[in-house]
Amino acid sequence: MDDGTSQYYFTASMDSGKTLHSLLKAIQFQESAVFCAMSEGLKLTVEEGKCVQASAYVPADNFTEYHVRDDVDVIFKISIAVLTECLNIFGASEESSLKMYYRSEGSPLLLVLQPQSVHTVMTDCEIATQTADCLLELRDEDATEVAKLVLKASAFLGLLADLERSCDVMELHLSPDHPNVSIVTYGMQDRSCIEVPKSSDMMQSFSCEQPVTLKYQLPHIRLIMKALAISSKVVLRCSSNGLLLLQLKLEKDEQRQMFSEFHIVPLLDDY
Amino acid sequence: MKFRGIMIDAGPMREFTNIVTTISKLSKECVLRLSDDKLYFIVSEDNSGPAPPVLWCEIPQVVFFSEYQMIGIDEEHKDIYLSVISANLAKSLVTLKSAKSLKIKLTKKQCPCLTLEIEMQSVISQQSRQVTHDIPVVVVPRKMWSDFHEPKVQTPDISIELPTLKQLRTTIDRMRTMAQEVVIRASAEGKLTLQIKTDMAKVSTRFKDLRVEAFEGPIDHSDSETESVAIEDISKLCHCRVDAKKFSMFLSADNISHNRTICSIVHKKLVILCLYTQENVKLQCFITGIVY
Amino acid sequence: MKCHVPGPNVKVLGRTVHVLARFGDELYLESLPDCVLLKTLNASESAYAMIKFNNSFFSYFKYNFYSTEDNESLKCKISMKSALNAFKSPTHMDKQVENLEIKLDPDACKLIFQFKCKHGIVKTHYVSILDCKATQAVYTKDQVPNRIITSQRLLSETLGNFQSSDDQVTIEATNQSLILRNYVDANIELTKIIRTQINLKASEFDSYTVGVDTTITFTLKEFRALLAFAEALSLPIQLQFETTGQPVVFIVHNGTTFEAHFVMATSKPDALTQTQASSQNNSRTDYKRKEVNNSVGPMKKKPHLDIDISKCLDEDSHLFNYIDIPEETDLRPEKNGTTEANAAEEDNLQEYMDCDIPGSPTSRTKIKSVFKRCFESTFDPRSIQGVKLVENSDSD
């Protein structure tokens, strides 16, 4: 990186932007995201209404170079759709090196990409940034965790893929007694139920003190499928207020990891 | 009018299929002009008048056909002009890639048709089997023939050899999701830039070390708002804004095994993309520049 | 009824549901003491499919699990969508499912599919029963002059030459060759459509008997679906057909555990739109004149299995019948063509009555020998109509 950029708010570079691209695509269910560069790493957050909040988190050790000025907040709103298209400008089959620059508040985010195999081409992108909206704080300090499951991501993806797409609601029943995990969906005239015992080898860990039944909008749950497809592990945490937190881990290579997180608000019964 | 041609070599049959497939992506209908030594596929915009056609493709028949016979209407009108739905032709030729031979002839069934008789080798039974496709065509009346003559365009300001079409196509397709128009900029120093600009982003893909075939500069930029990178000599630079989708459609020719593709630009007015193959097939696409 | 389907067969059942889904929107399940039948009929009543699973298909089969009466068969109708939801991806199932339990409790109004999968996972689908009717079709299977057995690959390869937009195909069979052509509706503008024709020689087929030169036309949608079915299970297909306008029957079976019948109505090709000059033109126009009155409603080229549901319980004058049998009625096949034949159809009736054998979908025990014997070039004049439970009883 040039010395000329040392006063920039944020600069980073990576050998290949491919994994970052996949991770961002996995949370791309809205047009824009909040981009936040912290000293620990990079986090992008997307929200849908007041019901779903998804984040992609890339720890700083994933970058070959990573600088954030500690006297400023590097946080802005950016089109995640444009960002992912630019990261993929040379196509999926090409590994391209990536450099990111953010000069100061209000500057566009500058990306420079160069394919590793071809040296006679490069792409530079200037992506407009705007002031970030406030992000919802969905976590409730007073709520306690009532259940936690750790599963293989691919196995959980298989279960979700099997749910009838046209259903609106998914019921999640968790209990210390058998069957420990039940996922129920209702169709027009039918009912389907998937049961997973805690002894199943796809369940890496299970803890649940009291039986709990929670309902979520199935389309919200389905939003995590893209992220599940690129992840190795998923942790489900249910809070006493019904909030579902899913944390997914993506192994890149050589012990470097990226993460995605989904907070999903439950459906409350109308009385 | 009579026409009969036979193809028996796998390579030409595959290439022919690729060419027709590319044409079908560029336009729904096209005109097939048959002459003694060449086949032409011509696509022109309706009522384009003196403007060049969208596509002009020349195929020397001798490389493709083992037998080729044609008879026009009379001495003065030696060629045959047929209007055909390119998609129909492309779809019928799909199986040609694994065929033993192709016979193509002009016939009259319930309407004039191009009849393709393809001899296929069955994978299962080791027998060869014949597949016949009758593709309806419309004979183009003589008074319209002038619309389908070789295009004459002014000498371009620059002609530069393009990098691989596949690479260009990947990039243009990504750009298309963000903008509808792309500016193609070429310099006598062998640099080519594709650029899109919207409210949300400005993306530029820059190629260097390209071979410049011809340059008729210097280019006059006095009337324009040309952006310049400080170190560049803008008199050696010309550009043209075109519809990104049209450009992308031409790039689907990447499946034609080709020797080289030349991009010629008439500053701000016209982009000509010309693909040359080893068999001397010439596929030319004319994209009119967008001017505000 | 309660039965268990072992792992490897679950995929077959899944494929069955998928092919039936291409035919109709409702799935009829019928359990008899020794087998289970799955059937469907399409909305325009021009295609019917029936797949029979013998006891040997199941690792456990108890017909009267819930009831103690033996002489009543259990039947129900469910929505095809429900069935597809239970069998979402057959290939995936192959690797995941260890066992499937199906329970049909007539009192509970639910059909239950419970899949025991790997990793201890259990997936249960409680499917509502729409009603307890059965469907039954009557069609000629054995006494036909034309019978061809082929690997599905041959037909798939051939169909690959047609456009996906083609929706009907005409087969012209002589004892030397089989010609397939895409059928073009007279209403469609000829100048826009590619007409394709493929010639296959008799020697390309595993077995080829064409006793009477015949031309039949039927829809491709269901045909493609049944080819995909045969391909997924790597089984050959048997085609049986007789004269123009009569249904064509496709049979796919593995000889032991299941047998599938796909029956499709055929229409008569309009002699004007087909360009091939053939000696059959004359005979076709003859049929055409006679069959003018046969179609239901105004004359149209659409293939249509002759069905008039309200009438079929009273009289039957057609070779092919779809009967919606309410629960109380006797299950044995309807008598065919007895008294009140429609006056307009009488001409046809006379010709076809001789080959009219009420087919009971349940009798499949002598399949192999029956097929061997029916390589006859003429109809068996001794086949008579009447109530017959076993269809090959007079094929000797």
Short mmCIF file of C-alpha atoms in Angstrom, two decimals, chain C residues 13-394:
data_model
loop_
_atom_site.label_atom_id
_atom_site.label_comp_id
_atom_site.label_asym_id
_atom_site.label_seq_id
_atom_site.Cartn_x
_atom_site.Cartn_y
_atom_site.Cartn_z
CA LEU C 13 -41.65 -44.62 -5.02
CA GLY C 14 -40.36 -41.07 -5.23
CA ARG C 15 -39.83 -41.34 -8.96
CA THR C 16 -43.30 -42.78 -9.27
CA VAL C 17 -44.83 -39.79 -7.54
CA HIS C 18 -42.87 -37.45 -9.78
CA VAL C 19 -44.00 -39.08 -13.00
CA LEU C 20 -47.60 -39.25 -11.78
CA ALA C 21 -47.34 -35.56 -10.96
CA ARG C 22 -46.71 -34.86 -14.64
CA PHE C 23 -49.92 -36.61 -15.48
CA GLY C 24 -52.45 -35.41 -12.97
CA ASP C 25 -53.12 -33.25 -9.95
CA GLU C 26 -54.67 -35.86 -7.73
CA LEU C 27 -53.18 -39.10 -6.58
CA TYR C 28 -55.35 -42.14 -5.93
CA LEU C 29 -53.96 -44.74 -3.62
CA GLU C 30 -55.59 -48.09 -3.35
CA SER C 31 -54.49 -50.92 -1.17
CA LEU C 32 -55.52 -54.44 -1.99
CA PRO C 33 -54.61 -57.52 0.01
CA ASP C 34 -51.59 -58.23 -2.14
CA CYS C 35 -50.55 -54.94 -3.61
CA VAL C 36 -50.76 -51.18 -3.59
CA LEU C 37 -51.88 -49.15 -6.60
CA LEU C 38 -51.11 -45.52 -7.31
CA LYS C 39 -53.09 -43.90 -10.06
CA THR C 40 -53.83 -40.58 -11.61
CA LEU C 41 -55.71 -39.08 -14.50
CA ASN C 42 -55.04 -35.75 -16.14
CA ALA C 43 -57.51 -32.90 -16.16
CA SER C 44 -58.38 -33.21 -19.83
CA GLU C 45 -58.82 -36.92 -19.37
CA SER C 46 -56.40 -37.77 -22.10
CA ALA C 47 -53.73 -39.46 -20.06
CA TYR C 48 -53.87 -41.98 -17.26
CA ALA C 49 -51.17 -43.64 -15.23
CA MET C 50 -51.32 -46.57 -12.89
CA ILE C 51 -48.42 -48.08 -11.00
CA LYS C 52 -48.78 -51.30 -9.08
CA PHE C 53 -46.50 -52.33 -6.28
CA ASN C 54 -46.60 -55.98 -5.31
CA ASN C 55 -46.07 -57.34 -1.80
CA SER C 56 -42.47 -58.04 -2.68
CA PHE C 57 -41.81 -54.33 -3.05
CA PHE C 58 -42.35 -53.86 0.66
CA SER C 59 -40.33 -55.16 3.58
CA TYR C 60 -43.50 -55.27 5.64
CA PHE C 61 -47.06 -55.25 4.37
CA LYS C 62 -50.16 -55.62 6.44
CA TYR C 63 -53.24 -54.86 4.48
CA ASN C 64 -55.75 -55.07 7.28
CA PHE C 65 -53.66 -53.39 9.93
CA TYR C 66 -56.54 -51.22 11.01
CA SER C 67 -59.61 -53.17 10.08
CA THR C 68 -60.62 -56.75 10.37
CA GLU C 69 -62.68 -56.98 7.20
CA ASP C 70 -60.73 -58.52 4.41
CA ASN C 71 -62.92 -57.97 1.43
CA GLU C 72 -62.86 -54.25 1.35
CA SER C 73 -60.06 -52.53 -0.40
CA LEU C 74 -58.73 -49.35 1.08
CA LYS C 75 -58.74 -46.39 -1.19
CA CYS C 76 -58.13 -42.71 -0.90
CA LYS C 77 -57.38 -39.64 -2.93
CA ILE C 78 -54.80 -37.06 -1.96
CA SER C 79 -53.57 -33.94 -3.63
CA MET C 80 -50.55 -34.48 -5.84
CA LYS C 81 -48.88 -31.48 -4.27
CA SER C 82 -49.01 -33.18 -0.89
CA ALA C 83 -47.44 -36.28 -2.36
CA LEU C 84 -44.70 -34.26 -4.04
CA ASN C 85 -43.99 -32.50 -0.79
CA ALA C 86 -43.34 -35.83 0.87
CA PHE C 87 -41.09 -37.03 -1.94
CA LYS C 88 -39.26 -33.85 -2.79
CA SER C 89 -36.04 -35.16 -4.26
CA PRO C 90 -35.86 -38.84 -5.06
CA THR C 91 -32.13 -38.87 -5.77
CA HIS C 92 -31.44 -37.25 -2.45
CA MET C 93 -33.68 -39.76 -0.76
CA ASP C 94 -31.57 -42.58 -1.98
CA LYS C 95 -28.72 -41.47 0.22
CA GLN C 96 -30.69 -40.26 3.19
CA VAL C 97 -33.67 -42.52 3.77
CA GLU C 98 -33.32 -45.83 5.52
CA ASN C 99 -36.95 -46.80 5.67
CA LEU C 100 -40.40 -45.43 4.92
CA GLU C 101 -43.56 -46.35 6.74
CA ILE C 102 -46.93 -45.66 5.10
CA LYS C 103 -50.10 -45.90 7.11
CA LEU C 104 -53.58 -45.60 5.74
CA ASP C 105 -56.20 -45.48 8.41
CA PRO C 106 -59.59 -45.06 6.78
CA ASP C 107 -61.10 -43.62 9.91
CA ALA C 108 -58.42 -41.08 10.57
CA CYS C 109 -58.71 -39.25 7.23
CA LYS C 110 -54.97 -39.04 7.05
CA LEU C 111 -52.37 -40.81 5.01
CA ILE C 112 -49.13 -40.86 6.96
CA PHE C 113 -45.67 -41.07 5.44
CA GLN C 114 -42.91 -41.48 7.97
CA PHE C 115 -39.34 -41.46 6.73
CA LYS C 116 -36.60 -42.78 8.96
CA CYS C 117 -33.43 -41.13 7.76
CA LYS C 118 -29.76 -41.21 8.54
CA HIS C 119 -28.44 -39.47 11.61
CA GLY C 120 -31.52 -40.44 13.58
CA ILE C 121 -33.74 -37.97 11.78
CA VAL C 122 -37.41 -38.77 11.39
CA LYS C 123 -39.59 -36.90 8.89
CA THR C 124 -43.33 -37.39 9.10
CA HIS C 125 -45.93 -36.09 6.68
CA TYR C 126 -49.59 -36.16 7.69
CA VAL C 127 -51.47 -35.86 4.43
CA SER C 128 -55.19 -35.13 4.41
CA ILE C 129 -57.32 -37.52 2.48
CA LEU C 130 -59.53 -35.62 0.06
CA ASP C 131 -62.05 -38.36 -0.38
CA CYS C 132 -62.31 -42.10 -0.50
CA LYS C 133 -62.94 -42.74 -4.09
CA ALA C 134 -61.05 -44.82 -6.51
CA THR C 135 -60.39 -44.42 -10.14
CA GLN C 136 -60.34 -47.20 -12.58
CA ALA C 137 -59.70 -47.30 -16.21
CA VAL C 138 -60.53 -49.90 -18.70
CA TYR C 139 -58.23 -50.35 -21.60
CA THR C 140 -56.87 -52.89 -23.93
CA LYS C 141 -53.48 -54.15 -23.02
CA ASP C 142 -52.92 -57.47 -24.60
CA GLN C 143 -54.79 -58.06 -27.76
CA VAL C 144 -53.00 -55.46 -29.78
CA PRO C 145 -51.28 -55.94 -33.08
CA ASN C 146 -48.43 -53.55 -32.43
CA ARG C 147 -45.96 -54.05 -29.64
CA ILE C 148 -42.52 -52.56 -29.38
CA ILE C 149 -39.98 -52.92 -26.62
CA THR C 150 -37.17 -50.45 -26.46
CA SER C 151 -34.63 -49.01 -24.12
CA GLN C 152 -35.69 -45.55 -23.03
CA ARG C 153 -32.36 -44.24 -24.23
CA LEU C 154 -33.32 -44.77 -27.83
CA LEU C 155 -36.47 -42.73 -27.45
CA SER C 156 -34.78 -40.08 -25.34
CA GLU C 157 -32.04 -39.71 -27.90
CA THR C 158 -34.63 -39.42 -30.64
CA LEU C 159 -36.73 -36.90 -28.77
CA GLY C 160 -33.62 -34.80 -28.28
CA ASN C 161 -34.03 -33.77 -31.91
CA PHE C 162 -37.37 -32.15 -31.26
CA GLN C 163 -37.88 -28.70 -29.86
CA SER C 164 -38.97 -28.22 -26.30
CA SER C 165 -41.82 -26.20 -27.73
CA ASP C 166 -43.17 -29.16 -29.65
CA ASP C 167 -46.08 -30.52 -27.75
CA GLN C 168 -47.35 -33.44 -29.76
CA VAL C 169 -45.66 -36.24 -31.63
CA THR C 170 -46.88 -38.51 -34.41
CA ILE C 171 -45.59 -42.03 -34.73
CA GLU C 172 -45.97 -43.77 -38.04
CA ALA C 173 -45.28 -47.47 -37.65
CA THR C 174 -44.79 -50.01 -40.39
CA ASN C 175 -43.26 -53.41 -40.00
CA GLN C 176 -39.92 -52.07 -41.24
CA SER C 177 -39.61 -48.76 -39.63
CA LEU C 178 -40.88 -46.23 -37.18
CA ILE C 179 -41.08 -42.59 -38.13
CA LEU C 180 -41.47 -39.91 -35.48
CA ARG C 181 -42.63 -36.45 -36.44
CA ASN C 182 -43.61 -33.43 -34.44
CA TYR C 183 -47.27 -32.84 -34.87
CA VAL C 184 -48.27 -29.36 -35.90
CA ASP C 185 -51.72 -28.17 -35.02
CA ALA C 186 -53.63 -26.90 -38.01
CA ASN C 187 -54.19 -23.62 -36.22
CA ILE C 188 -50.55 -22.74 -35.85
CA GLU C 189 -48.93 -20.71 -38.56
CA LEU C 190 -46.88 -23.09 -40.63
CA THR C 191 -44.28 -20.54 -41.57
CA LYS C 192 -43.01 -20.31 -38.04
CA ILE C 193 -42.60 -23.90 -36.99
CA ILE C 194 -39.76 -26.27 -37.70
CA ARG C 195 -41.04 -29.63 -38.80
CA THR C 196 -38.83 -32.46 -37.72
CA GLN C 197 -38.86 -36.09 -38.70
CA ILE C 198 -36.74 -38.99 -37.55
CA ASN C 199 -36.65 -42.44 -39.09
CA LEU C 200 -35.88 -45.41 -36.91
CA LYS C 201 -35.36 -48.89 -38.24
CA ALA C 202 -37.08 -51.89 -36.71
CA SER C 203 -33.69 -53.37 -35.89
CA GLU C 204 -32.93 -50.55 -33.50
CA PHE C 205 -35.49 -51.82 -31.03
CA ASP C 206 -35.15 -54.65 -28.54
CA SER C 207 -38.31 -56.16 -29.89
CA TYR C 208 -40.50 -54.93 -32.71
CA THR C 209 -43.82 -56.20 -33.89
CA VAL C 210 -46.05 -54.09 -36.04
CA GLY C 211 -48.86 -56.16 -37.32
CA VAL C 212 -50.88 -53.35 -38.78
CA ASP C 213 -49.40 -50.17 -40.24
CA THR C 214 -50.56 -47.53 -37.83
CA THR C 215 -50.21 -43.84 -37.25
CA ILE C 216 -50.86 -42.38 -33.82
CA THR C 217 -50.46 -38.91 -32.36
CA PHE C 218 -50.21 -38.08 -28.67
CA THR C 219 -48.88 -35.39 -26.37
CA LEU C 220 -45.22 -35.11 -25.51
CA LYS C 221 -45.51 -33.76 -21.99
CA GLU C 222 -46.52 -37.05 -20.43
CA PHE C 223 -44.37 -39.02 -22.84
CA ARG C 224 -41.26 -37.13 -21.76
CA ALA C 225 -42.19 -37.66 -18.12
CA LEU C 226 -42.50 -41.41 -18.50
CA LEU C 227 -39.22 -41.58 -20.41
CA ALA C 228 -37.53 -39.77 -17.55
CA PHE C 229 -39.11 -42.27 -15.17
CA ALA C 230 -37.77 -45.23 -17.15
CA GLU C 231 -34.39 -43.58 -17.40
CA ALA C 232 -34.14 -42.96 -13.66
CA LEU C 233 -34.85 -46.60 -13.02
CA SER C 234 -32.87 -47.92 -16.01
CA LEU C 235 -35.77 -49.94 -17.31
CA PRO C 236 -36.98 -50.58 -20.85
CA ILE C 237 -40.29 -49.36 -22.16
CA GLN C 238 -42.93 -51.33 -23.91
CA LEU C 239 -45.32 -49.61 -26.30
CA GLN C 240 -48.58 -51.13 -27.26
CA PHE C 241 -50.97 -49.63 -29.69
CA GLU C 242 -53.48 -50.54 -32.31
CA THR C 243 -55.36 -48.24 -34.57
CA THR C 244 -55.40 -44.52 -34.95
CA GLY C 245 -57.46 -42.88 -32.27
CA GLN C 246 -57.10 -45.74 -29.83
CA PRO C 247 -55.07 -45.20 -26.71
CA VAL C 248 -51.42 -46.10 -26.64
CA VAL C 249 -50.16 -47.96 -23.59
CA PHE C 250 -46.61 -47.69 -22.29
CA ILE C 251 -45.48 -50.26 -19.78
CA VAL C 252 -42.46 -50.02 -17.54
CA HIS C 253 -41.81 -52.82 -15.10
CA ASN C 254 -39.00 -54.59 -13.39
CA GLY C 255 -40.58 -57.99 -13.65
CA THR C 256 -41.00 -58.54 -9.97
CA THR C 257 -41.90 -55.78 -7.63
CA PHE C 258 -43.70 -53.15 -9.61
CA GLU C 259 -45.36 -52.45 -12.91
CA ALA C 260 -46.33 -49.11 -14.37
CA HIS C 261 -48.90 -48.46 -17.05
CA PHE C 262 -49.15 -45.15 -18.83
CA VAL C 263 -52.14 -44.82 -21.09
CA MET C 264 -52.54 -41.93 -23.46
CA ALA C 265 -55.29 -41.09 -25.84
CA THR C 266 -54.26 -40.58 -29.41
CA SER C 267 -55.76 -38.28 -31.95
CA LYS C 268 -55.95 -38.73 -35.59
CA PRO C 269 -53.42 -36.71 -37.54
CA ASP C 270 -54.97 -34.30 -39.97
CA ALA C 271 -53.97 -35.61 -43.37
CA LEU C 272 -53.57 -32.03 -44.61
CA THR C 273 -50.88 -30.87 -42.26
CA GLN C 274 -48.59 -33.83 -42.58
CA THR C 275 -46.36 -33.58 -45.58
CA GLN C 276 -45.36 -37.16 -46.00
CA ALA C 277 -47.08 -38.93 -48.81
CA SER C 278 -47.82 -42.37 -47.64
CA SER C 279 -49.98 -45.22 -48.58
CA GLN C 280 -51.77 -44.78 -45.35
CA ASN C 281 -53.43 -41.60 -46.39
CA ASN C 282 -56.40 -43.39 -47.79
CA SER C 283 -57.00 -45.60 -44.84
CA ARG C 284 -56.61 -42.64 -42.57
CA THR C 285 -59.27 -40.63 -44.25
CA ASP C 286 -61.58 -43.54 -43.89
CA TYR C 287 -61.03 -43.59 -40.19
CA LYS C 288 -61.39 -39.90 -40.18
CA ARG C 289 -64.86 -39.99 -41.59
CA LYS C 290 -65.96 -42.57 -39.14
CA GLU C 291 -64.42 -40.93 -36.19
CA VAL C 292 -65.83 -37.52 -36.86
CA ASN C 293 -68.66 -38.24 -34.53
CA ASN C 294 -66.53 -39.83 -31.96
CA SER C 295 -64.97 -36.81 -30.40
CA VAL C 296 -66.70 -35.10 -27.62
CA GLY C 297 -67.92 -31.69 -28.59
CA PRO C 298 -66.90 -29.91 -31.80
CA MET C 299 -64.39 -31.72 -33.89
CA LYS C 300 -60.93 -30.96 -32.72
CA LYS C 301 -57.59 -32.62 -33.04
CA LYS C 302 -56.93 -32.75 -29.35
CA PRO C 303 -56.39 -36.27 -28.13
CA HIS C 304 -59.09 -37.24 -25.81
CA LEU C 305 -59.88 -40.43 -24.05
CA ASP C 306 -63.53 -41.00 -24.69
CA ILE C 307 -65.06 -40.24 -21.45
CA ASP C 308 -68.37 -39.04 -20.39
CA ILE C 309 -68.44 -39.54 -16.71
CA SER C 310 -72.10 -39.10 -16.21
CA LYS C 311 -72.86 -41.67 -18.83
CA CYS C 312 -70.22 -44.20 -18.15
CA LEU C 313 -71.95 -45.86 -15.31
CA ASP C 314 -75.00 -46.48 -17.44
CA GLU C 315 -73.54 -47.41 -20.67
CA ASP C 316 -70.20 -47.92 -22.08
CA SER C 317 -69.60 -47.61 -25.73
CA HIS C 318 -65.98 -46.71 -25.62
CA LEU C 319 -62.92 -48.71 -25.30
CA PHE C 320 -61.50 -46.55 -22.65
CA ASN C 321 -63.39 -45.64 -19.55
CA TYR C 322 -62.65 -43.59 -16.54
CA ILE C 323 -64.94 -44.51 -13.74
CA ASP C 324 -65.22 -42.59 -10.54
CA ILE C 325 -66.47 -45.24 -8.19
CA PRO C 326 -68.09 -44.07 -4.99
CA GLU C 327 -67.21 -46.11 -1.98
CA GLU C 328 -70.29 -48.23 -1.89
CA THR C 329 -70.19 -49.58 -5.39
CA ASP C 330 -68.95 -52.94 -6.42
CA LEU C 331 -65.35 -52.67 -7.38
CA ARG C 332 -65.35 -55.08 -10.21
CA PRO C 333 -64.82 -53.57 -13.61
CA GLU C 334 -67.78 -52.22 -15.49
CA LYS C 335 -69.38 -54.18 -18.20
CA ASN C 336 -68.42 -52.82 -21.51
CA GLY C 337 -70.51 -51.61 -24.31
CA THR C 338 -73.67 -53.40 -23.48
CA THR C 339 -76.85 -51.64 -24.26
CA GLU C 340 -77.13 -47.90 -24.66
CA ALA C 341 -74.29 -47.06 -27.02
CA ASN C 342 -74.55 -43.61 -28.46
CA ALA C 343 -76.10 -43.84 -31.85
CA ALA C 344 -73.37 -41.73 -33.39
CA GLU C 345 -70.68 -44.00 -32.17
CA GLU C 346 -72.17 -47.22 -33.25
CA ASP C 347 -70.09 -47.54 -36.37
CA ASN C 348 -66.87 -47.33 -34.46
CA LEU C 349 -68.19 -49.47 -31.77
CA GLN C 350 -68.80 -52.37 -34.05
CA GLU C 351 -65.23 -52.31 -35.20
CA TYR C 352 -63.70 -51.98 -31.81
CA MET C 353 -65.93 -54.14 -29.76
CA ASP C 354 -64.12 -57.27 -30.64
CA CYS C 355 -60.96 -56.11 -28.97
CA ASP C 356 -62.71 -54.79 -25.97
CA ILE C 357 -61.47 -56.59 -22.91
CA PRO C 358 -62.16 -55.09 -19.57
CA GLY C 359 -58.81 -54.79 -17.98
CA SER C 360 -58.51 -55.30 -14.33
CA PRO C 361 -55.49 -53.45 -13.17
CA THR C 362 -54.80 -55.97 -10.53
CA SER C 363 -54.09 -59.07 -12.50
CA ARG C 364 -50.50 -59.06 -13.43
CA THR C 365 -49.37 -62.48 -12.46
CA LYS C 366 -48.92 -63.88 -15.92
CA ILE C 367 -47.29 -60.89 -17.51
CA LYS C 368 -44.39 -62.51 -19.26
CA SER C 369 -46.23 -65.33 -20.84
CA VAL C 370 -49.03 -63.08 -21.96
CA PHE C 371 -46.70 -60.81 -23.81
CA LYS C 372 -45.04 -63.69 -25.51
CA ARG C 373 -48.29 -64.99 -26.73
CA CYS C 374 -49.63 -61.78 -28.05
CA PHE C 375 -47.26 -61.45 -30.89
CA GLU C 376 -50.07 -62.04 -33.25
CA SER C 377 -50.75 -59.99 -36.24
CA THR C 378 -54.48 -60.09 -35.95
CA PHE C 379 -56.91 -59.45 -33.19
CA ASP C 380 -58.00 -62.47 -31.34
CA PRO C 381 -61.55 -62.93 -32.53
CA ARG C 382 -62.34 -65.00 -29.56
CA SER C 383 -61.92 -62.18 -27.15
CA ILE C 384 -65.32 -61.26 -25.98
CA GLN C 385 -66.66 -58.59 -23.82
CA GLY C 386 -68.15 -59.16 -20.55
CA VAL C 387 -67.17 -59.03 -17.00
CA LYS C 388 -63.71 -60.33 -16.64
CA LEU C 389 -61.62 -60.01 -13.57
CA VAL C 390 -58.57 -61.51 -15.10
CA GLU C 391 -57.70 -59.95 -18.36
CA ASN C 392 -55.72 -62.62 -20.01
CA SER C 393 -58.22 -65.30 -19.38
CA ASP C 394 -59.07 -65.68 -23.01
#
